[in-house]
Coordinates of C-alpha atoms in Angstrom, one line a residue:
M1371 CA 16.8 -60.9 232.4
T1372 CA 13.7 -61.1 230.1
H1373 CA 10.9 -63.0 231.9
R1374 CA 10.3 -66.5 230.6
S1375 CA 6.7 -65.7 229.6
E1376 CA 8.1 -62.9 227.4
L1377 CA 10.5 -65.3 225.8
H1378 CA 7.6 -67.6 225.1
A1379 CA 5.7 -64.7 223.5
L1380 CA 8.8 -63.8 221.3
A1381 CA 9.1 -67.4 220.2
L1382 CA 5.4 -67.6 219.2
R1383 CA 6.0 -64.5 217.0
T1384 CA 8.5 -66.5 214.8
L1385 CA 6.1 -69.5 214.1
I1386 CA 3.8 -69.9 211.1
P1387 CA 2.1 -73.3 211.3
G1388 CA -1.0 -74.5 209.5
F1389 CA -4.5 -75.9 210.2
T1390 CA -7.0 -78.0 208.3
G1391 CA -10.3 -76.9 206.9
T1392 CA -11.6 -73.9 205.0
T1393 CA -12.5 -72.0 208.2
A1394 CA -10.2 -71.2 211.0
P1395 CA -10.8 -73.5 214.0
P1396 CA -11.1 -71.8 217.4
W1397 CA -7.7 -72.9 218.6
A1398 CA -6.0 -71.3 215.5
L1399 CA -7.6 -68.0 216.3
E1400 CA -6.7 -68.3 219.9
L1401 CA -3.0 -68.8 219.0
L1402 CA -3.1 -65.7 216.8
E1403 CA -4.6 -63.7 219.7
A1404 CA -1.8 -65.0 221.9
G1405 CA 0.8 -63.6 219.5
L1406 CA 1.4 -66.3 216.9
G1407 CA 3.3 -65.0 213.9
G1408 CA 0.8 -66.2 211.3
Y1409 CA -0.2 -69.2 209.2
C1410 CA 0.8 -70.9 206.0
L1411 CA -2.2 -72.0 204.0
F1412 CA -2.5 -75.1 201.8
A1413 CA -4.8 -76.5 199.1
F1414 CA -7.0 -78.1 201.7
N1415 CA -7.7 -74.6 203.2
I1416 CA -9.0 -73.2 199.9
A1417 CA -12.3 -73.8 198.1
D1418 CA -12.3 -70.6 195.9
A1419 CA -11.1 -67.0 196.0
D1420 CA -14.1 -65.7 197.9
Q1421 CA -13.9 -68.3 200.6
L1422 CA -10.1 -67.7 200.9
A1423 CA -10.8 -63.9 201.4
R1424 CA -13.3 -64.7 204.1
L1425 CA -10.9 -67.1 205.8
N1426 CA -8.1 -64.5 205.8
A1427 CA -10.4 -61.8 207.0
S1428 CA -11.2 -63.9 210.1
L1429 CA -7.4 -64.5 210.7
R1430 CA -6.8 -60.7 210.4
E1431 CA -9.6 -60.0 212.9
A1432 CA -7.7 -62.1 215.4
S1433 CA -4.3 -60.6 214.5
P1434 CA -4.3 -57.6 212.0
D1435 CA -0.6 -58.0 211.1
A1436 CA -0.5 -61.8 210.8
V1437 CA 1.7 -63.2 208.2
I1438 CA -0.5 -65.3 205.8
A1439 CA 1.7 -67.3 203.5
I1440 CA 1.0 -69.6 200.6
D1441 CA 2.9 -71.5 197.9
E1442 CA 1.6 -70.1 194.6
E1443 CA 4.4 -70.5 192.1
G1444 CA 2.2 -70.8 189.0
G1445 CA 2.5 -73.8 186.9
D1446 CA 2.3 -77.1 188.7
V1447 CA 2.6 -75.7 192.2
T1448 CA -0.7 -73.9 192.8
R1449 CA -3.0 -73.6 195.9
L1450 CA -5.5 -71.2 194.4
H1451 CA -6.3 -73.3 191.4
T1452 CA -6.0 -77.0 192.5
A1453 CA -9.5 -77.7 191.2
T1454 CA -8.7 -76.6 187.6
G1455 CA -4.9 -76.2 187.3
S1456 CA -3.3 -72.9 187.3
P1457 CA -4.1 -70.3 184.6
Y1458 CA -0.5 -69.3 184.7
P1459 CA 2.4 -71.3 183.3
G1460 CA 5.3 -72.1 185.7
N1461 CA 8.9 -71.1 185.7
A1462 CA 10.2 -73.6 183.1
A1463 CA 7.7 -72.3 180.5
L1464 CA 8.6 -68.7 181.3
G1465 CA 12.3 -69.5 181.1
A1466 CA 11.7 -71.1 177.7
V1467 CA 10.0 -68.0 176.4
D1468 CA 12.8 -65.9 177.9
D1469 CA 11.0 -62.6 178.1
P1470 CA 11.6 -61.1 181.5
E1471 CA 8.9 -58.5 181.0
L1472 CA 6.4 -61.3 180.5
T1473 CA 7.7 -63.0 183.6
T1474 CA 7.2 -59.8 185.6
A1475 CA 3.6 -59.4 184.2
I1476 CA 2.7 -63.0 185.0
H1477 CA 3.9 -62.7 188.6
R1478 CA 2.3 -59.3 189.0
S1479 CA -1.0 -61.0 188.1
I1480 CA -0.4 -63.9 190.5
G1481 CA 0.5 -61.5 193.2
S1482 CA -2.6 -59.4 192.6
E1483 CA -4.8 -62.5 193.0
L1484 CA -3.1 -63.3 196.3
V1485 CA -3.3 -59.8 197.8
Q1486 CA -7.0 -59.5 196.8
A1487 CA -7.5 -62.8 198.7
G1488 CA -5.7 -61.5 201.8
V1489 CA -2.4 -63.3 201.4
N1490 CA 0.7 -61.2 202.1
L1491 CA 3.6 -63.6 201.6
N1492 CA 4.1 -65.9 198.6
F1493 CA 6.6 -68.7 198.9
A1494 CA 7.8 -68.0 195.3
P1495 CA 9.7 -67.9 193.1
A1496 CA 11.8 -71.1 193.1
V1497 CA 15.2 -69.8 191.9
D1498 CA 16.9 -73.2 191.9
V1499 CA 19.2 -73.8 188.9
N1500 CA 17.9 -77.2 187.6
V1501 CA 21.2 -78.8 186.4
E1502 CA 20.0 -82.3 187.3
D1503 CA 17.5 -83.7 184.8
D1504 CA 16.5 -86.5 187.3
N1505 CA 15.6 -83.9 190.0
P1506 CA 12.3 -85.3 191.4
V1507 CA 11.1 -82.1 193.2
I1508 CA 12.3 -79.0 191.2
G1509 CA 12.1 -79.8 187.4
T1510 CA 9.5 -77.4 185.8
R1511 CA 9.5 -75.3 188.9
S1512 CA 12.9 -73.9 187.8
F1513 CA 13.5 -71.2 185.2
G1514 CA 16.2 -73.4 183.6
R1515 CA 19.7 -74.7 183.9
D1516 CA 21.7 -71.5 183.1
P1517 CA 22.4 -69.5 186.3
E1518 CA 22.3 -66.1 184.5
A1519 CA 19.0 -66.9 182.8
V1520 CA 17.5 -68.1 186.1
A1521 CA 18.8 -65.0 187.8
R1522 CA 17.2 -62.8 185.1
H1523 CA 13.8 -64.3 185.5
A1524 CA 14.0 -64.6 189.2
V1525 CA 14.5 -60.8 189.5
A1526 CA 11.6 -60.3 187.0
A1527 CA 9.3 -62.6 189.1
V1528 CA 10.2 -60.9 192.4
R1529 CA 9.6 -57.5 190.8
G1530 CA 6.1 -58.6 189.6
L1531 CA 5.1 -60.1 192.9
Q1532 CA 6.3 -57.2 195.0
Q1533 CA 4.8 -54.6 192.6
A1534 CA 1.4 -56.3 193.3
G1535 CA 1.9 -55.9 197.1
V1536 CA 2.8 -59.4 198.1
A1537 CA 6.2 -60.2 199.6
A1538 CA 8.2 -62.6 197.4
C1539 CA 10.3 -65.4 198.8
A1540 CA 13.2 -67.0 196.8
K1541 CA 13.8 -70.6 197.5
H1542 CA 15.5 -73.1 198.3
F1543 CA 18.8 -71.6 199.6
P1544 CA 21.5 -72.5 198.9
G1545 CA 20.0 -74.4 195.9
H1546 CA 18.0 -77.5 195.3
G1547 CA 18.6 -77.9 191.6
A1548 CA 21.5 -80.3 191.6
T1549 CA 19.8 -83.0 193.7
S1550 CA 18.3 -86.3 192.7
V1551 CA 16.3 -86.9 195.9
D1552 CA 13.4 -85.0 197.5
S1553 CA 14.1 -83.2 200.8
H1554 CA 10.5 -83.9 201.9
L1555 CA 11.7 -87.5 202.3
T1556 CA 15.4 -87.4 203.2
V1557 CA 18.4 -85.0 203.2
P1558 CA 19.7 -84.3 199.7
T1559 CA 23.4 -83.7 199.2
V1560 CA 24.9 -81.3 196.8
D1561 CA 28.6 -82.3 196.8
V1562 CA 30.2 -79.4 195.0
S1563 CA 32.9 -76.9 196.0
L1564 CA 32.1 -73.5 197.3
D1565 CA 33.5 -72.1 194.1
V1566 CA 31.0 -74.0 192.0
L1567 CA 28.2 -73.1 194.4
R1568 CA 29.0 -69.4 194.0
R1569 CA 29.2 -69.6 190.2
R1570 CA 26.0 -71.6 189.8
E1571 CA 23.5 -72.0 192.7
L1572 CA 24.1 -68.7 194.4
V1573 CA 23.9 -66.5 191.2
P1574 CA 20.1 -66.1 191.3
F1575 CA 20.0 -65.6 195.0
Q1576 CA 22.5 -62.8 194.8
A1577 CA 20.5 -61.2 192.0
V1578 CA 17.2 -61.2 194.0
I1579 CA 19.0 -59.9 197.1
D1580 CA 20.4 -57.0 195.0
A1581 CA 16.8 -56.4 193.6
G1582 CA 15.3 -56.0 197.1
I1583 CA 13.6 -59.3 197.8
Q1584 CA 11.9 -59.4 201.2
V1585 CA 12.2 -63.1 202.0
I1586 CA 14.5 -66.1 201.3
M1587 CA 13.6 -69.6 202.1
S1588 CA 16.1 -72.1 203.5
G1589 CA 16.5 -75.5 201.9
H1590 CA 17.0 -78.7 203.8
I1591 CA 20.0 -79.5 201.6
R1592 CA 23.4 -80.7 202.8
V1593 CA 26.4 -79.1 201.0
P1594 CA 29.4 -80.7 202.7
A1595 CA 31.8 -77.9 201.7
L1596 CA 29.5 -75.4 203.4
T1597 CA 27.2 -77.1 205.9
G1598 CA 29.2 -80.2 206.9
D1599 CA 26.7 -82.9 207.8
A1600 CA 23.9 -80.5 208.6
P1601 CA 21.1 -79.4 206.2
G1602 CA 21.3 -75.8 205.1
T1603 CA 18.4 -74.8 207.4
L1604 CA 20.3 -75.8 210.5
S1605 CA 23.7 -74.5 209.4
H1606 CA 25.0 -71.2 210.8
A1607 CA 27.6 -71.2 208.1
A1608 CA 24.9 -71.2 205.4
M1609 CA 22.2 -69.0 206.9
T1610 CA 24.4 -66.5 208.7
G1611 CA 27.9 -66.8 207.4
L1612 CA 27.0 -67.0 203.7
L1613 CA 23.6 -65.6 203.3
R1614 CA 23.7 -62.8 205.8
E1615 CA 27.4 -61.8 206.0
E1616 CA 28.9 -62.7 202.6
M1617 CA 25.8 -62.1 200.4
G1618 CA 24.4 -59.1 202.4
F1619 CA 20.8 -60.3 202.8
D1620 CA 19.1 -58.4 205.6
G1621 CA 15.5 -59.5 205.0
V1622 CA 13.6 -62.4 206.5
I1623 CA 14.9 -66.0 206.3
V1624 CA 12.0 -68.4 206.5
T1625 CA 12.5 -72.1 206.7
D1626 CA 11.1 -74.7 204.4
A1627 CA 8.6 -76.9 206.2
M1628 CA 10.2 -78.2 209.4
E1629 CA 8.1 -81.3 209.4
M1630 CA 10.1 -82.5 206.4
Q1631 CA 12.5 -85.4 207.1
G1632 CA 15.4 -83.4 205.8
A1633 CA 15.0 -81.0 208.7
S1634 CA 13.5 -82.7 211.7
G1635 CA 13.8 -86.4 211.0
A1636 CA 16.7 -86.9 213.4
T1637 CA 15.6 -84.7 216.3
G1638 CA 11.9 -83.9 216.2
M1639 CA 10.4 -80.6 215.4
P1640 CA 10.9 -78.5 218.5
E1641 CA 14.7 -79.2 218.7
A1642 CA 15.1 -78.7 214.9
I1643 CA 13.3 -75.3 215.2
V1644 CA 15.6 -74.2 218.0
R1645 CA 18.6 -75.1 215.8
A1646 CA 17.1 -73.3 212.8
L1647 CA 16.7 -70.1 214.8
M1648 CA 20.2 -70.4 216.1
A1649 CA 21.5 -70.9 212.5
G1650 CA 19.9 -67.5 211.6
C1651 CA 16.4 -68.3 210.4
D1652 CA 13.7 -65.8 211.4
L1653 CA 10.3 -67.3 210.5
I1654 CA 9.5 -71.0 211.0
C1655 CA 7.2 -72.8 208.7
T1656 CA 6.1 -76.1 210.3
G1657 CA 4.4 -77.5 207.1
G1658 CA 1.2 -78.9 205.8
E1659 CA 1.0 -82.5 207.1
S1660 CA 1.7 -82.2 210.8
Q1661 CA -1.6 -80.4 211.6
K1662 CA -3.7 -83.2 210.1
A1663 CA -3.1 -85.2 213.3
G1664 CA -5.1 -82.6 215.2
P1665 CA -4.8 -79.1 216.8
M1666 CA -1.4 -77.6 216.7
T1667 CA -1.7 -75.9 220.0
E1668 CA 0.4 -78.4 221.9
L1669 CA 3.2 -78.5 219.4
V1670 CA 3.3 -74.7 219.0
H1671 CA 3.5 -74.1 222.8
A1672 CA 6.1 -77.0 223.2
T1673 CA 8.2 -75.4 220.5
A1674 CA 7.9 -71.9 222.1
D1675 CA 8.9 -73.5 225.4
A1676 CA 11.9 -75.2 223.8
V1677 CA 13.1 -71.8 222.3
A1678 CA 12.6 -70.1 225.6
D1679 CA 14.6 -72.9 227.4
A1680 CA 17.4 -72.4 224.9
V1681 CA 17.6 -68.7 225.7
V1682 CA 17.4 -69.2 229.5
S1683 CA 20.1 -71.8 229.4
G1684 CA 22.4 -69.5 227.4
R1685 CA 22.4 -71.9 224.4
M1686 CA 20.7 -69.2 222.2
P1687 CA 21.5 -65.5 222.7
L1688 CA 18.5 -63.4 223.5
E1689 CA 19.6 -61.0 220.7
R1690 CA 19.2 -63.8 218.1
L1691 CA 15.6 -64.3 219.1
E1692 CA 14.9 -60.6 219.2
S1693 CA 16.5 -60.1 215.8
A1694 CA 14.3 -62.8 214.3
V1695 CA 11.2 -61.1 215.7
A1696 CA 12.4 -57.7 214.5
R1697 CA 12.9 -58.9 211.0
G1698 CA 9.4 -60.4 210.9
D1699 CA 8.0 -57.2 212.2
A1700 CA 9.8 -55.2 209.4
L1701 CA 8.2 -57.5 206.9
R1702 CA 4.8 -56.8 208.3
A1703 CA 5.5 -53.1 208.1
W1704 CA 6.5 -53.5 204.4
Q1705 CA 3.3 -55.4 203.7
R1706 CA 1.1 -52.6 205.2
E1707 CA 2.6 -50.1 202.8
H1708 CA 1.8 -52.0 199.5
H1709 CA -1.5 -52.5 197.7
A1710 CA -2.6 -54.8 194.9
A1711 CA -2.7 -54.2 191.2
A1712 CA -5.3 -55.8 188.8
A1713 CA -4.8 -59.5 187.8
N1714 CA -4.5 -60.4 184.1
R1715 CA -5.2 -64.2 183.7
P1716 CA -5.4 -64.1 179.8
L1717 CA -1.7 -63.3 179.9
G1718 CA -1.0 -66.8 181.3
L1719 CA -2.4 -68.5 178.2
E1720 CA -0.4 -66.2 176.0
A1721 CA 2.8 -67.2 177.9
A1722 CA 2.0 -70.9 177.7
R1723 CA 1.5 -70.7 173.9
R1724 CA 4.8 -69.0 173.5
A1725 CA 6.5 -71.6 175.6
L1726 CA 5.5 -74.6 173.4
H1727 CA 8.3 -76.5 171.6
L1728 CA 7.2 -78.8 168.8
E1729 CA 9.5 -81.2 167.0
G1730 CA 8.0 -83.1 164.0
T1731 CA 4.5 -82.8 162.5
V1732 CA 1.3 -83.6 164.3
P1733 CA -1.1 -85.7 162.2
R1734 CA -4.8 -85.3 162.1
L1735 CA -6.2 -86.6 165.4
D1736 CA -9.9 -87.1 164.6
D1737 CA -10.0 -90.7 165.6
A1738 CA -6.8 -90.8 167.8
V1739 CA -6.2 -93.0 170.8
I1740 CA -5.2 -90.8 173.7
V1741 CA -3.0 -92.5 176.3
Q1742 CA -2.3 -90.6 179.5
I1743 CA 0.5 -92.0 181.6
D1744 CA -0.7 -91.2 185.2
S1745 CA 2.1 -90.4 187.7
P1746 CA 1.9 -89.6 191.4
A1747 CA 2.5 -86.0 192.3
N1748 CA 5.4 -85.1 194.6
I1749 CA 4.6 -83.5 198.0
A1750 CA 5.5 -80.0 196.9
V1751 CA 3.2 -80.1 193.9
G1752 CA 0.2 -81.9 195.3
E1753 CA -2.7 -83.3 193.4
F1754 CA -4.4 -81.2 190.6
P1755 CA -6.0 -82.1 187.3
W1756 CA -3.5 -82.2 184.5
G1757 CA -3.2 -83.4 180.9
V1758 CA -4.9 -82.5 177.6
T1759 CA -7.4 -85.3 177.4
P1760 CA -10.6 -83.5 178.4
L1761 CA -9.7 -80.6 176.0
L1762 CA -9.1 -82.9 173.1
T1763 CA -12.1 -85.1 173.6
K1764 CA -14.4 -82.0 173.5
R1765 CA -13.4 -81.6 169.9
L1766 CA -12.6 -85.2 168.9
P1767 CA -15.8 -87.2 169.6
D1768 CA -14.3 -90.3 167.9
A1769 CA -11.2 -90.3 170.0
V1770 CA -10.6 -93.2 172.4
V1771 CA -9.1 -92.5 175.9
R1772 CA -6.9 -94.9 178.0
H1773 CA -5.1 -94.2 181.2
T1774 CA -2.2 -96.3 182.4
D1775 CA 0.2 -96.3 185.3
V1776 CA 2.6 -98.4 183.1
E1777 CA 2.9 -101.1 185.7
S1778 CA 3.1 -103.5 182.8
D1779 CA 4.0 -103.1 179.1
E1780 CA 0.7 -102.3 177.3
S1781 CA 2.2 -101.2 174.0
A1782 CA 1.0 -104.3 172.1
E1783 CA -2.6 -103.9 173.4
L1784 CA -2.7 -100.2 172.7
S1785 CA -1.2 -100.6 169.2
A1786 CA -3.9 -103.2 168.4
L1787 CA -6.5 -100.9 169.7
A1788 CA -5.3 -98.0 167.5
A1789 CA -5.0 -100.2 164.5
G1790 CA -2.9 -97.6 162.6
R1791 CA -4.8 -94.6 163.9
P1792 CA -2.7 -91.9 165.6
I1793 CA -1.7 -92.4 169.3
V1794 CA -1.2 -89.3 171.5
V1795 CA 0.8 -90.1 174.7
V1796 CA 0.5 -87.5 177.5
S1797 CA 3.2 -87.8 180.1
R1798 CA 5.2 -86.0 182.7
D1799 CA 9.0 -86.4 183.2
T1800 CA 9.1 -89.3 180.8
H1801 CA 12.9 -89.3 180.9
R1802 CA 12.8 -90.3 184.6
R1803 CA 10.4 -93.3 184.1
P1804 CA 11.9 -96.4 182.4
A1805 CA 8.5 -98.1 182.1
A1806 CA 7.1 -95.0 180.3
R1807 CA 10.0 -94.9 178.0
A1808 CA 9.5 -98.6 177.2
L1809 CA 5.9 -98.1 176.5
L1810 CA 6.7 -95.3 174.0
A1811 CA 9.3 -97.5 172.3
G1812 CA 6.8 -100.2 171.9
L1813 CA 4.2 -97.9 170.5
A1814 CA 6.7 -96.2 168.1
A1815 CA 7.6 -99.6 166.7
G1816 CA 4.0 -100.3 165.7
P1817 CA 2.0 -99.1 162.7
S1818 CA 0.5 -96.0 164.3
P1819 CA 2.0 -92.5 164.2
V1820 CA 2.8 -91.5 167.8
V1821 CA 2.8 -88.0 169.3
L1822 CA 4.4 -87.5 172.7
V1823 CA 3.1 -84.5 174.8
E1824 CA 5.7 -84.0 177.5
M1825 CA 4.2 -81.9 180.3
G1826 CA 7.1 -82.3 182.7
W1827 CA 10.8 -81.3 182.6
P1828 CA 11.9 -81.5 178.9
A1829 CA 15.3 -83.2 179.3
A1830 CA 17.7 -83.9 176.5
W1831 CA 16.2 -87.4 176.1
R1832 CA 13.9 -87.9 173.1
P1833 CA 11.9 -91.0 172.2
E1834 CA 13.0 -92.7 169.0
G1835 CA 10.5 -93.2 166.2
V1836 CA 7.8 -90.8 167.3
T1837 CA 6.1 -88.7 164.7
A1838 CA 6.0 -85.5 166.9
Y1839 CA 7.2 -84.4 170.3
L1840 CA 5.5 -81.5 172.0
A1841 CA 7.0 -80.0 175.1
T1842 CA 4.8 -77.7 177.3
F1843 CA 7.3 -77.0 180.1
G1844 CA 4.7 -77.7 182.7
A1845 CA 1.3 -79.2 183.4
A1846 CA -0.7 -76.1 184.5
G1847 CA -4.2 -75.5 183.0
A1848 CA -2.7 -72.8 180.8
N1849 CA -0.1 -75.3 179.5
A1850 CA -2.8 -77.8 178.7
Q1851 CA -4.9 -75.3 176.9
A1852 CA -2.0 -74.2 174.7
A1853 CA -1.0 -77.7 173.9
A1854 CA -4.5 -78.7 172.9
E1855 CA -4.7 -75.7 170.6
R1856 CA -1.5 -76.8 168.9
L1857 CA -2.5 -80.4 168.6
L1858 CA -5.8 -79.5 167.0
G1859 CA -4.2 -77.0 164.6
D1860 CA -6.0 -74.0 166.1

């Protein structure tokens, strides 16, 4: 029988928590020296690329083969570029361009930046098929609503990242695109048959498996026909029966953040992590919020103890834990064999320009009123500067800027302010926000020509009466630059 201390050490190897700050605290380095699997980094860990490289060098000094993971999808989900917005457009823009070679090149450049900074696992791409326009957490993170198109670009993105030397991770299995709630806050349900799931959600996952992806991330999503009442992360039928046995994936299964209510809200994190390992997951991401309460040492060791207890009691086979560790070690071996290519940031702006979709004609904007509808970011995206306002006002000194959270209808006031001058409304996911739609309707009924710059998911909805509608397919820095050029006639 394996000694309990050995079980504890094996369990540590499966865990990738987080820490706060731009330098590694002593406890974080001590956990690595004790055998911790690695860390997931977040925006609050990163000031710039040089600092990130120094941070990761210190982590590797403590554990040379540590998994250092990050969410760098491009577009709205960026950790490297939260101060400025990403120089690369996200998946929706790349899906709109529909040039897989461009998608590969963009992700090769993203991967190169990550590897040069010491990151070896990127939690990207999102390969969810976004069939639900009201999806609050996927949206522009998706390549689109057609499974075959999403699969085509998912494979291209994986190819680019892994050519650069960073392991790619497709998410969120078995698919988060048909939900209208956020799994950070609750357990979404995708109530479809297995036949629909296989023809829609699973198509991109099968494609990236066949293309040699290293990692797939579980989603905290309930699919009653597959998982019963359990979220996918905790479902043996989903993680082992479907993903491993039916679809043939033999790489690493990593969990989405286990602190999310969709995973651990009912049981607490240690028990949820035991269940995730039993379901078939190999690496456990705890998340970005839990460490803000203080050092993770106690939670990490409590979790490792819970896993060891599950093996000692016979609840979890030792072979399951050993298999999880072996897959993680195989990933580390793959990472040691790959090296970075050169980054190509200008390509991001080219892609963003190609993604633009304009309906109508943009009037001259010399003295325009620019109205940005501010919206709270979801947890996955986080806060970053977005919009075209600063780029426009650099060139339009006579423009007037207003920000609104549309808590009340300001259309009459803004129309009076414009007094017939053009109004540019900058918004995200306008179709999901009744107050924003009402504001647009009020402005369009006035005397001013109205231009809507939609920087979120471009649903089928269109505002009536506007002069022009410009969809950017994302709010990254590259999307904003491309939109400003088009609005200014460059």
